[in-house]
């Protein structure tokens, strides 16, 4: 699957390919995909270089996917893979306004924005999610602590000089539930020394 993803991009340089290979190994994109509806309009908030939108499209062409991110550098890479049903836009989540969505996904994104802004993004997502839709979030748990430290160190390498705002599993669950969502959690570490957890949410 990784090679299929790389082939979705036009004109990647060596560093961009290397980033995609590393990111693919660290993030459970295929596990996330299993919980996303096979059709409908899907938004990836904090899409980075577009690996998750491309994974979602490759595994079901009945999905229409919009990836949004603030980074011009990452979006420039993502746009090398744009196609009819996979589009990318630059948006600041401080001014986030979503359309009605069948699914909203966020992978390793929320801890890069302030706690107050996390709450605002979740509120907007919960409001715009269709009644049978899903909100799917991948992020780090703070336990086990040594795995959390490994993930935090990788974050510092991949996103230099960005301040981070981590929550533990309970903190995420409480935030999601107070915004009217039911929450199921899954460990998502890919047998790596990481504390990744997947939150699969639906409207109550």
GROMACS .gro file of C-alpha atoms in nm:
model
  204
    1UNK     CA    1   0.000   0.000   0.000
    2UNK     CA    2   0.283   0.240   0.080
    3UNK     CA    3   0.415   0.223  -0.277
    4UNK     CA    4   0.064   0.275  -0.413
    5UNK     CA    5   0.039   0.590  -0.202
    6UNK     CA    6   0.372   0.724  -0.329
    7UNK     CA    7   0.258   0.661  -0.686
    8UNK     CA    8  -0.039   0.893  -0.627
    9UNK     CA    9   0.201   1.189  -0.619
   10UNK     CA   10   0.357   1.362  -0.918
   11UNK     CA   11   0.717   1.482  -0.902
   12UNK     CA   12   0.816   1.405  -0.543
   13UNK     CA   13   1.178   1.479  -0.459
   14UNK     CA   14   1.389   1.243  -0.247
   15UNK     CA   15   1.323   1.421   0.084
   16UNK     CA   16   0.949   1.426   0.021
   17UNK     CA   17   0.951   1.053  -0.055
   18UNK     CA   18   1.154   0.987   0.260
   19UNK     CA   19   0.908   1.187   0.471
   20UNK     CA   20   0.614   0.992   0.328
   21UNK     CA   21   0.786   0.657   0.393
   22UNK     CA   22   0.859   0.752   0.756
   23UNK     CA   23   0.514   0.899   0.816
   24UNK     CA   24   0.349   0.589   0.668
   25UNK     CA   25   0.545   0.363   0.902
   26UNK     CA   26   0.456   0.566   1.211
   27UNK     CA   27   0.086   0.630   1.150
   28UNK     CA   28  -0.186   0.359   1.128
   29UNK     CA   29  -0.358   0.500   0.820
   30UNK     CA   30  -0.513   0.167   0.722
   31UNK     CA   31  -0.659   0.121   1.070
   32UNK     CA   32  -0.811   0.469   1.053
   33UNK     CA   33  -0.955   0.390   0.710
   34UNK     CA   34  -1.139   0.086   0.846
   35UNK     CA   35  -1.360   0.316   1.055
   36UNK     CA   36  -1.434   0.575   0.786
   37UNK     CA   37  -1.758   0.539   0.582
   38UNK     CA   38  -1.693   0.392   0.238
   39UNK     CA   39  -1.878   0.676   0.067
   40UNK     CA   40  -1.971   1.037   0.124
   41UNK     CA   41  -1.796   1.366   0.200
   42UNK     CA   42  -1.497   1.338   0.431
   43UNK     CA   43  -1.278   1.615   0.572
   44UNK     CA   44  -0.925   1.558   0.701
   45UNK     CA   45  -0.832   1.841   0.938
   46UNK     CA   46  -0.456   1.884   0.960
   47UNK     CA   47  -0.399   1.669   0.652
   48UNK     CA   48  -0.028   1.746   0.621
   49UNK     CA   49   0.113   1.598   0.300
   50UNK     CA   50  -0.211   1.418   0.220
   51UNK     CA   51  -0.133   1.055   0.305
   52UNK     CA   52  -0.463   0.985   0.479
   53UNK     CA   53  -0.683   1.142   0.205
   54UNK     CA   54  -0.498   0.935  -0.055
   55UNK     CA   55  -0.534   0.618   0.152
   56UNK     CA   56  -0.908   0.681   0.189
   57UNK     CA   57  -0.946   0.736  -0.185
   58UNK     CA   58  -0.743   0.432  -0.289
   59UNK     CA   59  -0.954   0.205  -0.069
   60UNK     CA   60  -1.288   0.350  -0.183
   61UNK     CA   61  -1.335   0.578  -0.483
   62UNK     CA   62  -1.689   0.656  -0.363
   63UNK     CA   63  -1.541   0.894  -0.110
   64UNK     CA   64  -1.506   1.266  -0.180
   65UNK     CA   65  -1.225   1.396   0.038
   66UNK     CA   66  -1.111   1.745   0.136
   67UNK     CA   67  -0.783   1.785   0.321
   68UNK     CA   68  -0.716   2.111   0.503
   69UNK     CA   69  -0.394   2.234   0.659
   70UNK     CA   70  -0.221   2.560   0.748
   71UNK     CA   71   0.127   2.466   0.627
   72UNK     CA   72   0.207   2.586   0.276
   73UNK     CA   73   0.505   2.350   0.263
   74UNK     CA   74   0.300   2.039   0.339
   75UNK     CA   75   0.012   2.147   0.119
   76UNK     CA   76   0.253   2.192  -0.172
   77UNK     CA   77   0.337   1.822  -0.139
   78UNK     CA   78  -0.028   1.722  -0.090
   79UNK     CA   79  -0.135   1.908  -0.404
   80UNK     CA   80   0.098   1.688  -0.609
   81UNK     CA   81  -0.161   1.415  -0.551
   82UNK     CA   82  -0.482   1.610  -0.620
   83UNK     CA   83  -0.744   1.441  -0.834
   84UNK     CA   84  -1.117   1.466  -0.899
   85UNK     CA   85  -1.229   1.342  -0.557
   86UNK     CA   86  -0.926   1.442  -0.349
   87UNK     CA   87  -0.871   1.815  -0.296
   88UNK     CA   88  -0.659   2.022  -0.059
   89UNK     CA   89  -0.711   2.372   0.081
   90UNK     CA   90  -0.520   2.604   0.311
   91UNK     CA   91  -0.733   2.690   0.612
   92UNK     CA   92  -0.667   2.817   0.961
   93UNK     CA   93  -0.867   2.618   1.218
   94UNK     CA   94  -0.905   2.940   1.419
   95UNK     CA   95  -1.163   3.033   1.155
   96UNK     CA   96  -1.289   2.682   1.083
   97UNK     CA   97  -1.627   2.652   0.912
   98UNK     CA   98  -1.714   2.307   0.781
   99UNK     CA   99  -1.981   2.180   0.547
  100UNK     CA  100  -2.205   1.893   0.652
  101UNK     CA  101  -1.977   1.586   0.665
  102UNK     CA  102  -2.017   1.210   0.657
  103UNK     CA  103  -1.686   1.179   0.840
  104UNK     CA  104  -1.419   1.404   0.987
  105UNK     CA  105  -1.070   1.273   1.059
  106UNK     CA  106  -0.772   1.417   1.245
  107UNK     CA  107  -0.445   1.225   1.271
  108UNK     CA  108  -0.174   1.354   1.504
  109UNK     CA  109  -0.320   1.702   1.472
  110UNK     CA  110  -0.501   1.817   1.785
  111UNK     CA  111  -0.196   1.831   2.012
  112UNK     CA  112  -0.046   2.094   1.782
  113UNK     CA  113  -0.315   2.350   1.873
  114UNK     CA  114  -0.404   2.507   2.208
  115UNK     CA  115  -0.648   2.339   2.447
  116UNK     CA  116  -0.900   2.617   2.389
  117UNK     CA  117  -0.873   2.576   2.013
  118UNK     CA  118  -0.901   2.198   2.042
  119UNK     CA  119  -1.236   2.247   2.213
  120UNK     CA  120  -1.349   2.488   1.940
  121UNK     CA  121  -1.251   2.249   1.660
  122UNK     CA  122  -1.431   1.956   1.825
  123UNK     CA  123  -1.743   2.168   1.875
  124UNK     CA  124  -1.747   2.268   1.507
  125UNK     CA  125  -1.684   1.909   1.397
  126UNK     CA  126  -1.961   1.771   1.618
  127UNK     CA  127  -2.202   2.035   1.487
  128UNK     CA  128  -2.132   1.965   1.119
  129UNK     CA  129  -2.121   1.587   1.146
  130UNK     CA  130  -2.423   1.416   0.991
  131UNK     CA  131  -2.640   1.214   1.228
  132UNK     CA  132  -2.489   0.882   1.117
  133UNK     CA  133  -2.144   1.030   1.058
  134UNK     CA  134  -1.818   0.958   1.237
  135UNK     CA  135  -1.545   1.169   1.391
  136UNK     CA  136  -1.216   0.979   1.404
  137UNK     CA  137  -0.915   1.110   1.591
  138UNK     CA  138  -0.566   0.966   1.627
  139UNK     CA  139  -0.346   1.111   1.899
  140UNK     CA  140  -0.100   1.023   2.173
  141UNK     CA  141  -0.205   0.897   2.515
  142UNK     CA  142   0.017   0.992   2.808
  143UNK     CA  143   0.035   0.627   2.919
  144UNK     CA  144   0.250   0.430   2.920
  145UNK     CA  145   0.467   0.729   2.991
  146UNK     CA  146   0.782   0.596   2.824
  147UNK     CA  147   0.591   0.540   2.499
  148UNK     CA  148   0.446   0.890   2.526
  149UNK     CA  149   0.800   1.029   2.557
  150UNK     CA  150   0.905   0.844   2.240
  151UNK     CA  151   0.609   0.992   2.051
  152UNK     CA  152   0.679   1.337   2.189
  153UNK     CA  153   1.042   1.312   2.076
  154UNK     CA  154   0.934   1.210   1.724
  155UNK     CA  155   0.698   1.508   1.720
  156UNK     CA  156   0.987   1.742   1.795
  157UNK     CA  157   1.181   1.598   1.502
  158UNK     CA  158   0.889   1.606   1.256
  159UNK     CA  159   0.751   1.946   1.364
  160UNK     CA  160   1.044   2.155   1.479
  161UNK     CA  161   0.975   2.445   1.720
  162UNK     CA  162   0.600   2.382   1.739
  163UNK     CA  163   0.448   2.406   2.086
  164UNK     CA  164   0.241   2.100   2.177
  165UNK     CA  165  -0.070   2.050   2.392
  166UNK     CA  166  -0.117   1.685   2.488
  167UNK     CA  167  -0.412   1.527   2.668
  168UNK     CA  168  -0.439   1.180   2.815
  169UNK     CA  169  -0.699   0.930   2.696
  170UNK     CA  170  -0.942   1.033   2.968
  171UNK     CA  171  -0.902   1.402   2.885
  172UNK     CA  172  -0.980   1.340   2.518
  173UNK     CA  173  -1.281   1.127   2.606
  174UNK     CA  174  -1.423   1.392   2.840
  175UNK     CA  175  -1.380   1.666   2.579
  176UNK     CA  176  -1.552   1.459   2.311
  177UNK     CA  177  -1.841   1.354   2.536
  178UNK     CA  178  -1.917   1.707   2.653
  179UNK     CA  179  -1.956   1.800   2.286
  180UNK     CA  180  -2.232   1.543   2.242
  181UNK     CA  181  -2.030   1.250   2.110
  182UNK     CA  182  -2.013   0.885   2.208
  183UNK     CA  183  -1.658   0.753   2.211
  184UNK     CA  184  -1.489   0.418   2.150
  185UNK     CA  185  -1.113   0.391   2.192
  186UNK     CA  186  -0.862   0.157   2.030
  187UNK     CA  187  -0.489   0.115   2.082
  188UNK     CA  188  -0.319   0.205   1.753
  189UNK     CA  189   0.055   0.170   1.810
  190UNK     CA  190   0.132  -0.064   1.515
  191UNK     CA  191   0.351  -0.265   1.756
  192UNK     CA  192   0.582   0.036   1.778
  193UNK     CA  193   0.700   0.201   2.103
  194UNK     CA  194   0.429   0.466   2.070
  195UNK     CA  195   0.120   0.549   2.277
  196UNK     CA  196  -0.112   0.612   1.981
  197UNK     CA  197  -0.483   0.578   2.052
  198UNK     CA  198  -0.773   0.598   1.808
  199UNK     CA  199  -1.098   0.768   1.912
  200UNK     CA  200  -1.398   0.661   1.704
  201UNK     CA  201  -1.686   0.897   1.776
  202UNK     CA  202  -2.050   0.934   1.674
  203UNK     CA  203  -2.335   1.165   1.770
  204UNK     CA  204  -2.528   1.047   2.075
   0.00000   0.00000   0.00000
